[in-house]
XYZ file of C-alpha atoms in Angstrom:
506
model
C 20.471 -26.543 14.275
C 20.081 -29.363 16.650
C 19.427 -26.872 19.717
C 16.547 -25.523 17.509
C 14.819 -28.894 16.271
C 15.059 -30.154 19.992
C 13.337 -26.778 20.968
C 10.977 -27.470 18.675
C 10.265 -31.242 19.483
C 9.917 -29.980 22.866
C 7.119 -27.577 22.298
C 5.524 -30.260 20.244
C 5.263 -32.463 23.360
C 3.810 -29.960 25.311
C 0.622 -29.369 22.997
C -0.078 -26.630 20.488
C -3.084 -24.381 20.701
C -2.500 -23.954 16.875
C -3.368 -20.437 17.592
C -1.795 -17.015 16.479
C -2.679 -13.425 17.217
C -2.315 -10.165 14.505
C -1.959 -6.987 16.048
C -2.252 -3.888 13.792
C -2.466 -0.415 15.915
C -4.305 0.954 12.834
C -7.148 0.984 10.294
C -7.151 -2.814 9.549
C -8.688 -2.510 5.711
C -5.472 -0.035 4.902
C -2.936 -2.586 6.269
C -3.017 -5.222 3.207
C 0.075 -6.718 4.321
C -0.926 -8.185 7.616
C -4.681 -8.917 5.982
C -2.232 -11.325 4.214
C -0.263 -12.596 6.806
C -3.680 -13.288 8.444
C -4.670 -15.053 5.599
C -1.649 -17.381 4.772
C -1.713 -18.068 8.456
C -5.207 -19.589 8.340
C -5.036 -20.877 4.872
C -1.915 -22.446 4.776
C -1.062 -23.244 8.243
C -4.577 -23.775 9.210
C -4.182 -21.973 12.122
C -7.332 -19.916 14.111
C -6.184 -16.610 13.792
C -7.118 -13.545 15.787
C -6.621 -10.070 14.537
C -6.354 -7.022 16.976
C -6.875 -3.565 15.327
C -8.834 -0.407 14.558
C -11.842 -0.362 12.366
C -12.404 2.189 9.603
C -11.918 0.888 6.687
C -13.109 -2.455 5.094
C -11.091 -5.250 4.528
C -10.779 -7.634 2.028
C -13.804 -9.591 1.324
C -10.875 -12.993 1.244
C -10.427 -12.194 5.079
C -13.960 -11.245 6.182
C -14.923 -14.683 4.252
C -12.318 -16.950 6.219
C -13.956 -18.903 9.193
C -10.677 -19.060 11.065
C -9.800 -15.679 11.031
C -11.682 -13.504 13.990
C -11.357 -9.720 14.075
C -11.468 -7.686 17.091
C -11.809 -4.156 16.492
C -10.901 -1.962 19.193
C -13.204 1.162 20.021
C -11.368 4.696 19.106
C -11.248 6.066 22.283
C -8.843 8.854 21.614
C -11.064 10.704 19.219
C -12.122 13.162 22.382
C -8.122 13.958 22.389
C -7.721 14.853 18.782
C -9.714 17.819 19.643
C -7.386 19.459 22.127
C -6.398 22.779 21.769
C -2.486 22.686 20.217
C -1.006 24.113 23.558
C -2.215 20.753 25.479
C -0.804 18.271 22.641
C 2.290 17.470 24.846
C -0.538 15.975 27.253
C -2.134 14.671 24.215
C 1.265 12.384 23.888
C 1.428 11.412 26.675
C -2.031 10.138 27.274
C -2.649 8.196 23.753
C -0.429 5.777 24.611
C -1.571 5.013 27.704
C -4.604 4.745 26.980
C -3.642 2.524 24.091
C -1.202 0.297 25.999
C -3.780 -0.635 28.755
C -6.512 -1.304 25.950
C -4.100 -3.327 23.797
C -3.484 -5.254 27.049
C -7.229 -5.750 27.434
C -7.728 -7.506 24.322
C -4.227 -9.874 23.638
C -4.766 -10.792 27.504
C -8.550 -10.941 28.249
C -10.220 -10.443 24.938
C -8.495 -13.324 22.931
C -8.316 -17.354 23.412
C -4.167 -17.599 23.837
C -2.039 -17.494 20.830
C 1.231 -19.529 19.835
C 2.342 -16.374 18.456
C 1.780 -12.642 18.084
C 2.744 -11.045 15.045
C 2.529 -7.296 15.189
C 3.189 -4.547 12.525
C 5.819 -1.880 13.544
C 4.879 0.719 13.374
C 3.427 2.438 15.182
C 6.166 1.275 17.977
C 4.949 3.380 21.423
C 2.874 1.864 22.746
C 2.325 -1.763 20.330
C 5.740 -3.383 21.034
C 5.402 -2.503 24.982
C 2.194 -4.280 24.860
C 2.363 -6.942 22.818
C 5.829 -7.750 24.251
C 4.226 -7.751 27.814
C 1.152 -10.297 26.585
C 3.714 -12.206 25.163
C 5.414 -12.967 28.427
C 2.202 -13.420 30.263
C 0.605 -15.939 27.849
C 3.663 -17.536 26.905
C 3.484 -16.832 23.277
C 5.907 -16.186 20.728
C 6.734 -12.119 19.760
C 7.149 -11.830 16.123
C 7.851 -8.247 14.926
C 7.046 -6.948 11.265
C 9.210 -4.312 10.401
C 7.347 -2.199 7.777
C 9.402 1.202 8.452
C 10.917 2.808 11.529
C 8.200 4.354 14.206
C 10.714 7.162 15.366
C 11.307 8.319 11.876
C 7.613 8.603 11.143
C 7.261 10.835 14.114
C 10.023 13.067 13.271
C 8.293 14.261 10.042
C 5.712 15.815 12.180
C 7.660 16.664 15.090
C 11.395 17.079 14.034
C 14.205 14.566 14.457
C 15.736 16.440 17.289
C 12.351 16.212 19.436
C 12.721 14.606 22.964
C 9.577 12.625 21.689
C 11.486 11.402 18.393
C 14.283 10.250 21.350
C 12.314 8.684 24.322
C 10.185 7.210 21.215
C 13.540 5.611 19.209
C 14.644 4.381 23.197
C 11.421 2.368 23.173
C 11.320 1.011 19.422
C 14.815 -0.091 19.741
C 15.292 -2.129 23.545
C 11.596 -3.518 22.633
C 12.707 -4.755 18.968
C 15.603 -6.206 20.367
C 13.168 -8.463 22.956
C 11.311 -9.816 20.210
C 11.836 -13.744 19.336
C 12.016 -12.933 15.770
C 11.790 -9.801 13.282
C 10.580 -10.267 9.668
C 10.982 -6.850 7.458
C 10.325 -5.095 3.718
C 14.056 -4.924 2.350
C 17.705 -5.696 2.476
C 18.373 -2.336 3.144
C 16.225 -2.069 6.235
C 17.628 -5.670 7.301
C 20.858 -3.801 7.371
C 20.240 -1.254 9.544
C 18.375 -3.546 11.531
C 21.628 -5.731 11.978
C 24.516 -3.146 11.656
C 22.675 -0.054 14.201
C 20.252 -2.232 16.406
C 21.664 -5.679 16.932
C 18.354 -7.186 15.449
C 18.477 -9.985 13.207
C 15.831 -9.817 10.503
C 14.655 -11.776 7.534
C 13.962 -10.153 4.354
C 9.896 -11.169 3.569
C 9.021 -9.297 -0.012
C 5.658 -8.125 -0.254
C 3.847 -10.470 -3.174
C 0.196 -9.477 -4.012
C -2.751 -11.682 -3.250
C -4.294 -13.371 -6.316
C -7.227 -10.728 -6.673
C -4.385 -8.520 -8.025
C -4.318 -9.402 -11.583
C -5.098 -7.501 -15.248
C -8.568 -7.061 -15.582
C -10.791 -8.478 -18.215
C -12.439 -6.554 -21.074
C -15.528 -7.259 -19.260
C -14.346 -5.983 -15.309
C -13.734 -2.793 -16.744
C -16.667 -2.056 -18.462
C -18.616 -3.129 -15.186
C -16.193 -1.330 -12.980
C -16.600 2.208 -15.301
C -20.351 1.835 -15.648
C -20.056 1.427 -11.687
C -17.727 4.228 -11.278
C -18.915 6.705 -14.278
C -20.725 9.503 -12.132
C -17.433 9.904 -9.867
C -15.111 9.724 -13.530
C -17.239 12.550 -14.952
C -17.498 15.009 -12.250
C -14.683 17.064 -12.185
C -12.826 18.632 -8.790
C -13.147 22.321 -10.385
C -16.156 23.599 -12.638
C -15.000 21.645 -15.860
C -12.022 19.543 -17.325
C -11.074 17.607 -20.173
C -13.069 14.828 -19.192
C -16.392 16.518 -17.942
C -16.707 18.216 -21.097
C -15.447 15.362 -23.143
C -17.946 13.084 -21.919
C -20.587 15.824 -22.346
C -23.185 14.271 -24.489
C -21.130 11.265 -25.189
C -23.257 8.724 -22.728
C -25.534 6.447 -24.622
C -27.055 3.981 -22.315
C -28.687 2.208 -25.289
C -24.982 1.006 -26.513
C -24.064 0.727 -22.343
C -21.495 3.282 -22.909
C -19.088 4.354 -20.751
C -15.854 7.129 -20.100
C -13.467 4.392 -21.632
C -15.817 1.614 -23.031
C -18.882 0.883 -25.250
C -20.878 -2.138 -25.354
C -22.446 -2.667 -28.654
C -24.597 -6.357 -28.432
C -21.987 -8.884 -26.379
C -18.948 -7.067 -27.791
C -17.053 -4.581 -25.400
C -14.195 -2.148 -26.599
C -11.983 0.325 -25.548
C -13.154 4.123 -27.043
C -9.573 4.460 -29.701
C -10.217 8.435 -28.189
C -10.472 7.700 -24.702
C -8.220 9.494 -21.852
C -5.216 7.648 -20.741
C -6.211 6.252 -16.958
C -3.353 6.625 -14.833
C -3.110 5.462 -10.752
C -1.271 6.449 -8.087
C -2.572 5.226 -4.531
C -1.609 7.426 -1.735
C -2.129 8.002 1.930
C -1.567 12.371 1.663
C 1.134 12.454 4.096
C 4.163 14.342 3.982
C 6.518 11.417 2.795
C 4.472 11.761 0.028
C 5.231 14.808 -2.450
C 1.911 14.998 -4.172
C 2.879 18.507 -5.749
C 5.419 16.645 -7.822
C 2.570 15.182 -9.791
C 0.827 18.281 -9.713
C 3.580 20.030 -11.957
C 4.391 17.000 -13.979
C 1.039 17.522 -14.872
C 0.771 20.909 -15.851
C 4.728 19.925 -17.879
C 2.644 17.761 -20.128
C -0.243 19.869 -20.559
C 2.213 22.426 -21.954
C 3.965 20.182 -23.964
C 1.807 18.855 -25.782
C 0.779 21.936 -26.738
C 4.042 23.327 -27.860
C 4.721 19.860 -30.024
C 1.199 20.142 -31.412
C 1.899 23.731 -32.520
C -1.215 25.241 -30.394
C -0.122 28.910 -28.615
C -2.305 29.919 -25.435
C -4.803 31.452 -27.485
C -6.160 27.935 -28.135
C -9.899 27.577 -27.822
C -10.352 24.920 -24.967
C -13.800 24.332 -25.476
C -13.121 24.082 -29.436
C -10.726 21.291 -28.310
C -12.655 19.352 -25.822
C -16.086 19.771 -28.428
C -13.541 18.388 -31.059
C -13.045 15.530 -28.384
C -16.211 15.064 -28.099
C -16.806 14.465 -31.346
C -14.445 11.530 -31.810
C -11.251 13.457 -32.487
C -7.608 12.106 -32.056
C -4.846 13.368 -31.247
C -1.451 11.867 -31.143
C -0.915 12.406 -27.023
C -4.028 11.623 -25.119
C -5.675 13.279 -22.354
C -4.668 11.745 -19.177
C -6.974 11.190 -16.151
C -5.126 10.871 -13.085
C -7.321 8.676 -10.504
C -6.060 9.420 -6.863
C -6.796 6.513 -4.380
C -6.387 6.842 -0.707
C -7.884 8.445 2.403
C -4.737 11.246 4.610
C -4.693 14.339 6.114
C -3.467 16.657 3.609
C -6.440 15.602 0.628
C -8.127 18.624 1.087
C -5.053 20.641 0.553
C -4.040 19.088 -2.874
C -8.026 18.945 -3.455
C -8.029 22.718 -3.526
C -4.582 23.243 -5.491
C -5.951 20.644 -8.403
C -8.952 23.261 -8.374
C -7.146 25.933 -8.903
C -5.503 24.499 -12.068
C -6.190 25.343 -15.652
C -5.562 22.066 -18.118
C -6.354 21.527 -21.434
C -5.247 17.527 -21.778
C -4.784 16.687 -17.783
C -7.806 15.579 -15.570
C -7.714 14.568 -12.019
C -9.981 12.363 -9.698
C -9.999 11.733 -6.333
C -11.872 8.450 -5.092
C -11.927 5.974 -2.083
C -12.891 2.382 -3.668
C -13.594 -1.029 -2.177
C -11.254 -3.832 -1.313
C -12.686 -5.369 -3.918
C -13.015 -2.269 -6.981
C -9.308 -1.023 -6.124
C -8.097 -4.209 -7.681
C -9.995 -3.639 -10.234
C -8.834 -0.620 -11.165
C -5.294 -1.137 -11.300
C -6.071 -3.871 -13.242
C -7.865 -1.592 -16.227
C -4.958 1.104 -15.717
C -2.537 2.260 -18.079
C 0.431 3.655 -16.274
C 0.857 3.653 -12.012
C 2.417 5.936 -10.248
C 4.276 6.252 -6.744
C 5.025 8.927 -4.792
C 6.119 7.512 -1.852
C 9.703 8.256 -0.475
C 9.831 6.801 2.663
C 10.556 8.434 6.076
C 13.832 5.936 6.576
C 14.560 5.896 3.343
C 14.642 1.590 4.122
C 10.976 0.978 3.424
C 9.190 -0.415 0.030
C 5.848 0.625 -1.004
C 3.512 -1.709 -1.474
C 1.462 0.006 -3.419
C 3.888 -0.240 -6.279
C 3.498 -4.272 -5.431
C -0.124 -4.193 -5.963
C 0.462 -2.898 -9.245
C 2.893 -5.275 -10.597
C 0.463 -7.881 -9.425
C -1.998 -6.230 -11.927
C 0.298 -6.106 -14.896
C 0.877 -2.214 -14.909
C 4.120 -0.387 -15.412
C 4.837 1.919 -13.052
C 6.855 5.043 -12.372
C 8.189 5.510 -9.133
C 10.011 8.125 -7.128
C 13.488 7.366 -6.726
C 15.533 7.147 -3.501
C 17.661 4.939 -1.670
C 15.882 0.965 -1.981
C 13.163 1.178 -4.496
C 15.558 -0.943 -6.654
C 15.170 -3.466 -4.963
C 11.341 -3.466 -6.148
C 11.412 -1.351 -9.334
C 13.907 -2.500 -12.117
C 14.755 0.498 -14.615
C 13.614 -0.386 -18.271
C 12.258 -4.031 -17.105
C 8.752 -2.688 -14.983
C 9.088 0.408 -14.727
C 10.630 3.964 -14.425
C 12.727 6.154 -11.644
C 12.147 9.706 -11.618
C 13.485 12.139 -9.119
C 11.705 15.486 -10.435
C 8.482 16.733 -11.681
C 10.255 17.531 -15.185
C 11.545 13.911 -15.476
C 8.051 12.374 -14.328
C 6.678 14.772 -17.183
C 9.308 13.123 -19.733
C 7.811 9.517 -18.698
C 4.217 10.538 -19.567
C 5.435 11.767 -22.745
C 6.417 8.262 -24.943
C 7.955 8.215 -28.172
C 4.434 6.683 -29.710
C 1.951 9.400 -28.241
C 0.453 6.246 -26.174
C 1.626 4.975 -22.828
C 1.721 1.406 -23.993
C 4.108 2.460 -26.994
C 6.696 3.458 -24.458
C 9.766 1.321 -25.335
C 11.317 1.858 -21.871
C 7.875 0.691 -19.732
C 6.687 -2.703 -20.539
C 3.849 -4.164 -18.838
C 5.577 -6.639 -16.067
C 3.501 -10.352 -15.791
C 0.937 -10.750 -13.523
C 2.502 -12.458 -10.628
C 1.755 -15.931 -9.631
C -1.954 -16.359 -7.876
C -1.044 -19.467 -5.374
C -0.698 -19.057 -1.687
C 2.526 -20.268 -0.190
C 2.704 -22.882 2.718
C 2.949 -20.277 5.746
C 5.994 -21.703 7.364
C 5.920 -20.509 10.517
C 7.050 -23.153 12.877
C 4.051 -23.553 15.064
C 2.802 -25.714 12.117
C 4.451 -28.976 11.465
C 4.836 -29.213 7.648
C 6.634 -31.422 5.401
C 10.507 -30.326 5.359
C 11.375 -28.628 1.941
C 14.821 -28.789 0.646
C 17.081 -25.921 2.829
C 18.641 -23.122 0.561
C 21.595 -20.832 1.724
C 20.645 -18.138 4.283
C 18.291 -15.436 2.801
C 17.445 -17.774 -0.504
C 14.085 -16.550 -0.551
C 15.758 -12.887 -1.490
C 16.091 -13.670 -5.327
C 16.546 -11.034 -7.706
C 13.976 -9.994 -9.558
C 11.426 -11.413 -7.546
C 8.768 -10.064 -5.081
C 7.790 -11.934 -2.222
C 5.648 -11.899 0.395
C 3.741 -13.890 2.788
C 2.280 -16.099 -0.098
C 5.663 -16.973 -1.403
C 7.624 -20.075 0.238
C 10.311 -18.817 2.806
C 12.274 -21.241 4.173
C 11.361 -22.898 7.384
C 14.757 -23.016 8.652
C 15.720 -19.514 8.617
C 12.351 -18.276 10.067
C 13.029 -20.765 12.884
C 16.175 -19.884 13.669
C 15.012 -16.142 13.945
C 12.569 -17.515 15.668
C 13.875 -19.881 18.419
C 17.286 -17.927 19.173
């Protein structure tokens, strides 16, 4: 401990540049968790902070808004390469990177004033950690790696684990992670493997959700539904539950909505109104979307067999009934789908092709600032995510607990760590269980006595205690303190200064 605060005294004397760099080899506004390590970087350690990514998507209106933080968005140059005809993508492989690693080295050595630090997301691994750990050296800065998954695992979906890609790739990730002067990462589990298989020591940094991710009033989601109501009411095939449902329903004199009315100042939620449910995903294969697909089409049936109604069942008599004011003791539910992936138009066309009396599905791409929002005015969230490693959290399912919602979440190896059975939320590791969950005891989500809506997590920002910023000393808990059950932390949360020091300085 000595050896580190003299280290520390000693790069005191020298001068800080009270600097530090983000590096995200990826769409910036679909990488919240680095938006919020820029953030708590310039908030709380009042550092300038440069960011280093792709464009694409926006992000949050917070970072945009904060004079210390400065994005550089790097042109996509590889969008000529994409193109290719499938016989040349070995080529393909082996030029992307290149390309990448000498414009990554453009912009942390050229581009940017000089940082204190670099703190770059993993992965992508080939060619980030190359780069950033060769700016590093040159500028004399700090390498910081994020562990949010493993790089070579990612690349084995698409290309098999026993690839020679998937091997020269895993070579890189791990003698580049091992250079780095300190590893933060998403779970216990994946500190672990870091420790046990790759002799990298790693602290365990929770995700926590910003303080725009909290239940939404009465009055947000009226606004947001009124905003959103041509999207809600057009369906993905030539008519649904909803569509018809709605038909004829809108009354702009009463400000009337899918879910809401507005009748003088008082807004309330239709008592015949679908059940929203969310599930944010990024259509890749870690990602079984056809699980919700026949969990769907489970409680379609379902219903129908506990409600006594054979297949002969009018479906426009039901939805005119709807129409009309009608309930029934399971809702409808309308299944928003967030998110922007390859394989959309696939599941697009399969949800088409479905025939639902009770189910209705939407897919949408909102704001920074409306996807709040929306989890916020949910009823239920779901997550398919399953992870690649099997180490990884998603933190997705974090955004939602943030907003108050119960979720139900595919189960597999660490999503305890996030999701506690009966206390906020559900496992399920089939379509027929995940079918059982959207079936409560009551009829309504809400009634379920297993799912109870989990408090909105604390709003504050946490002192970033990175040790470039001199900070009053809090009181030191045991090693990995910060890793207290229950609790989700991220960025915002307090993590002791020792420990990220010592990972740090070693």
């Amino acid at each position: 401990m000595n050896e580190i605060q003299g280290k520390r005294g000693e790069n005191e004397t020298k001068g800080r540049r009270g600097r530090a760099c983000v590096v995200v080899l990826g769409d910036l506004g679909r990488s919240p968790r680095m938006q919020y390590h820029a953030l708590s970087l310039a908030r709380q350690a009042s550092l300038e902070v440069d960011i280093v990514a792709y464009g694409g998507s926006q992000p949050h209106i917070a970072v945009l808004s904060q004079p210390s933080i400065h994005i550089h968005i790097m042109p996509l140059w590889l969008v000529i390469l994409e193109g290719l005809p499938k016989m040349l993508r070995p080529i393909m492989l082996l030029l992307k990177p290149l390309i990448q690693f000498f414009m990554l080295l453009w912009f942390l050595c050229i581009k940017i004033p000089s940082p204190d630090v670099f703190i770059v997301q993993n992965p992508p691994s080939v060619p980030t950690l190359v780069a950033v750990k060769w700016a590093s050296s040159l500028r004399r800065s700090a390498f910081i790696i994020d562990w949010h998954n493993f790089g070579y695992t990612l690349l084995g979906l698409s290309l098999g684990r026993s690839s020679r890609f998937v091997s020269v790739y895993l070579w890189f990730e791990k003698r580049y992670g091992k250079m780095a002067d300190g590893s933060l990462c998403v779970t216990k589990a994946m500190q672990h493997e870091l420790a046990q298989n790759w002799g990298i020591r790693a602290t365990v940094l929770y995700d926590q959700p910003p303080e725009f991710f909290r239940p939404a009033s009465l009055e947000e989601k009226h606004e947001l539904f009124f905003r959103l109501d041509k999207n809600l009411c057009e369906p993905l095939g030539v008519r649904d539950c909803v569509h018809n449902g709605h038909l004829g329903m809108q009354n702009h004199e009463l400000n009337e909505t899918l879910l809401t009315s507005q009748v003088g100042s008082d807004i309330f939620l239709k008592p015949n109104r679908p059940a929203l449910v969310v599930s944010s995903t990024s259509w890749t294969p870690d990602e079984d979307f056809g699980l919700l697909l026949e969990a769907a089409v489970m409680y379609d049936r379902r219903v129908a067999a506990i409600l006594n109604e054979d297949d002969s069942t009018n479906e426009e008599f039901l939805w005119k009934e709807i129409s009309q004011g009608k309930q029934y003791l399971y809702p409808r539910l309308l299944f928003i789908i967030t998110g922007k992936g390859p394989e959309k138009e696939k599941y697009e066309e399969k949800i088409r092709r479905l025939h639902l009396k009770r189910v209705a599905f939407r897919t949408m791409w909102l704001s920074a600032e409306d996807y709040p929002l929306l989890l916020g005015s949910a009823d239920l969230g779901v997550c398919l995510h399953t992870s690649s490693s099997g180490l990884d959290l998603p933190m997705k399912v974090v955004d939602m607990f943030g907003c108050g919602l119960p979720v139900c979440a595919v189960s597999y190896s660490c999503i305890k760590e996030l999701v506690k059975v009966e206390k906020n939320g559900l496992l399920f590791s089939s379509s027929s269980e995940l079918a059982d969950e959207l079936l409560p005891p009551g009829g309504k989500l809400e009634d379920h006595s297993s799912i109870r809506r989990s408090p909105p997590s604390p709003t504050s920002l946490m002192q970033y205690p990175i040790y470039l910023k001199s900070q009053p000393k809090a009181p030191e808990p045991p090693h990995n303190a910060m890793i207290n059950d229950g609790q989700i932390h991220h960025s915002f949360y307090t993590c002791s200064s020792r420990v990220f020091q010592m990972d740090v300085m070693r």
